[in-house]
Short mmCIF file of C-alpha atoms in Angstrom, two decimals:
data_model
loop_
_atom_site.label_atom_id
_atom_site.label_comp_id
_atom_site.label_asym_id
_atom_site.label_seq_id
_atom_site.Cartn_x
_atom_site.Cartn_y
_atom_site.Cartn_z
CA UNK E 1 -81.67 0.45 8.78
CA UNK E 2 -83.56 -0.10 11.69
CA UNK E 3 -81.41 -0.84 15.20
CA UNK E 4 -82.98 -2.25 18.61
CA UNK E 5 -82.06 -1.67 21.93
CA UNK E 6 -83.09 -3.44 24.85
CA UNK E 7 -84.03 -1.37 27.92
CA UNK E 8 -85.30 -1.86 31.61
CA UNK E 9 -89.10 -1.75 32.02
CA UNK E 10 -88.08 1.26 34.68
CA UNK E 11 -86.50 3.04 32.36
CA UNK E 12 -89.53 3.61 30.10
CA UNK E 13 -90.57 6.62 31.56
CA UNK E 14 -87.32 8.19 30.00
CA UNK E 15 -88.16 6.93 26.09
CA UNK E 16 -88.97 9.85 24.08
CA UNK E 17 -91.41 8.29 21.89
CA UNK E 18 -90.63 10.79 19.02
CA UNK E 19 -87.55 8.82 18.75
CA UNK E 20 -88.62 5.92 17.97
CA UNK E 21 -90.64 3.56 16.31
CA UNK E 22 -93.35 2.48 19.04
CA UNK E 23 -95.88 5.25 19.44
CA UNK E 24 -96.12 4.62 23.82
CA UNK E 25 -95.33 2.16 26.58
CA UNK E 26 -98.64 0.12 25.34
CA UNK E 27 -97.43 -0.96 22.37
CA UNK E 28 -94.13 -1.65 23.76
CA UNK E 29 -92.85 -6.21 24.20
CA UNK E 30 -92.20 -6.87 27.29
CA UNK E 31 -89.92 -9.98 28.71
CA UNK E 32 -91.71 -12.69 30.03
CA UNK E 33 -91.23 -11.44 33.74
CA UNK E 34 -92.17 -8.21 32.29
CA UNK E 35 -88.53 -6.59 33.69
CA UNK E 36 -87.24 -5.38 30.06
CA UNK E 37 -88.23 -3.93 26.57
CA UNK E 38 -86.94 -2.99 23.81
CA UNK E 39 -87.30 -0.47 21.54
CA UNK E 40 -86.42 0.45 17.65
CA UNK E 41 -85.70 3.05 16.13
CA UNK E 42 -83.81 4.66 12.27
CA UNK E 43 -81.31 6.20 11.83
CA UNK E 44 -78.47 8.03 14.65
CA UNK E 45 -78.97 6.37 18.46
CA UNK E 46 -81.19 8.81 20.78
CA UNK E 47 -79.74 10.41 23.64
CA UNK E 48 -81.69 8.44 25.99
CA UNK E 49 -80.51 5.13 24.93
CA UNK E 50 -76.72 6.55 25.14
CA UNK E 51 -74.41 3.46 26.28
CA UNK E 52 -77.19 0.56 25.29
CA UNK E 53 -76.17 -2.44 23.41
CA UNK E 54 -77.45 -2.02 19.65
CA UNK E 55 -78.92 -5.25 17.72
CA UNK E 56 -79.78 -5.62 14.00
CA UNK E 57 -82.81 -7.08 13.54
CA UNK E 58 -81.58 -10.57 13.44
CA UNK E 59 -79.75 -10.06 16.26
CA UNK E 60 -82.80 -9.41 18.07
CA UNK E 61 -84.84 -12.08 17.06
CA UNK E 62 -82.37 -14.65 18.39
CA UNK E 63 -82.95 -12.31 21.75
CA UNK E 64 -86.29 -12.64 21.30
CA UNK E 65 -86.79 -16.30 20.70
CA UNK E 66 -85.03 -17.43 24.20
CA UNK E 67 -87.11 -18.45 27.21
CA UNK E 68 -86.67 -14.86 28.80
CA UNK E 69 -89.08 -13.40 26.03
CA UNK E 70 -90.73 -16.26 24.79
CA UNK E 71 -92.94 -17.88 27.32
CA UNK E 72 -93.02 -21.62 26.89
CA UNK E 73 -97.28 -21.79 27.23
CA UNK E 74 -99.13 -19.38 25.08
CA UNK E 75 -100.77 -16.69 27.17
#
């Protein structure tokens, strides 16, 4: 099962992207102020993420369809 955890755009550089399912920080989604991401991952929670708030994938999608990712004009 696949879990998501949303993390601060600083925190990036700490993502091991062996970890996960995004392959770098340019093919991460970004909030529309561009101040958080999230990434996904299978299986066990990596180390880096230790103390983030998990989300099944529905759970995310309701994150992901407020105003705070979802900008109200398409870009």
């Amino acid at each position: 099962m696949r879990t998501y955890c949303i993390i601060n755009s600083s925190e990036v550089s700490s993502v091991d992207f062996d970890q996960v399912l995004q392959t770098s920080a340019d093919t991460l989604r970004y909030s529309v102020d561009g101040s958080k991401t999230f990434v996904k991952y299978e299986g066990d929670q990596p180390s880096f993420l230790s103390g983030k708030q998990e989300y099944t994938h529905s759970e995310i999608l309701d994150v992901l369809a407020t105003d705070e990712w979802t900008p109200d004009e398409p870009i």
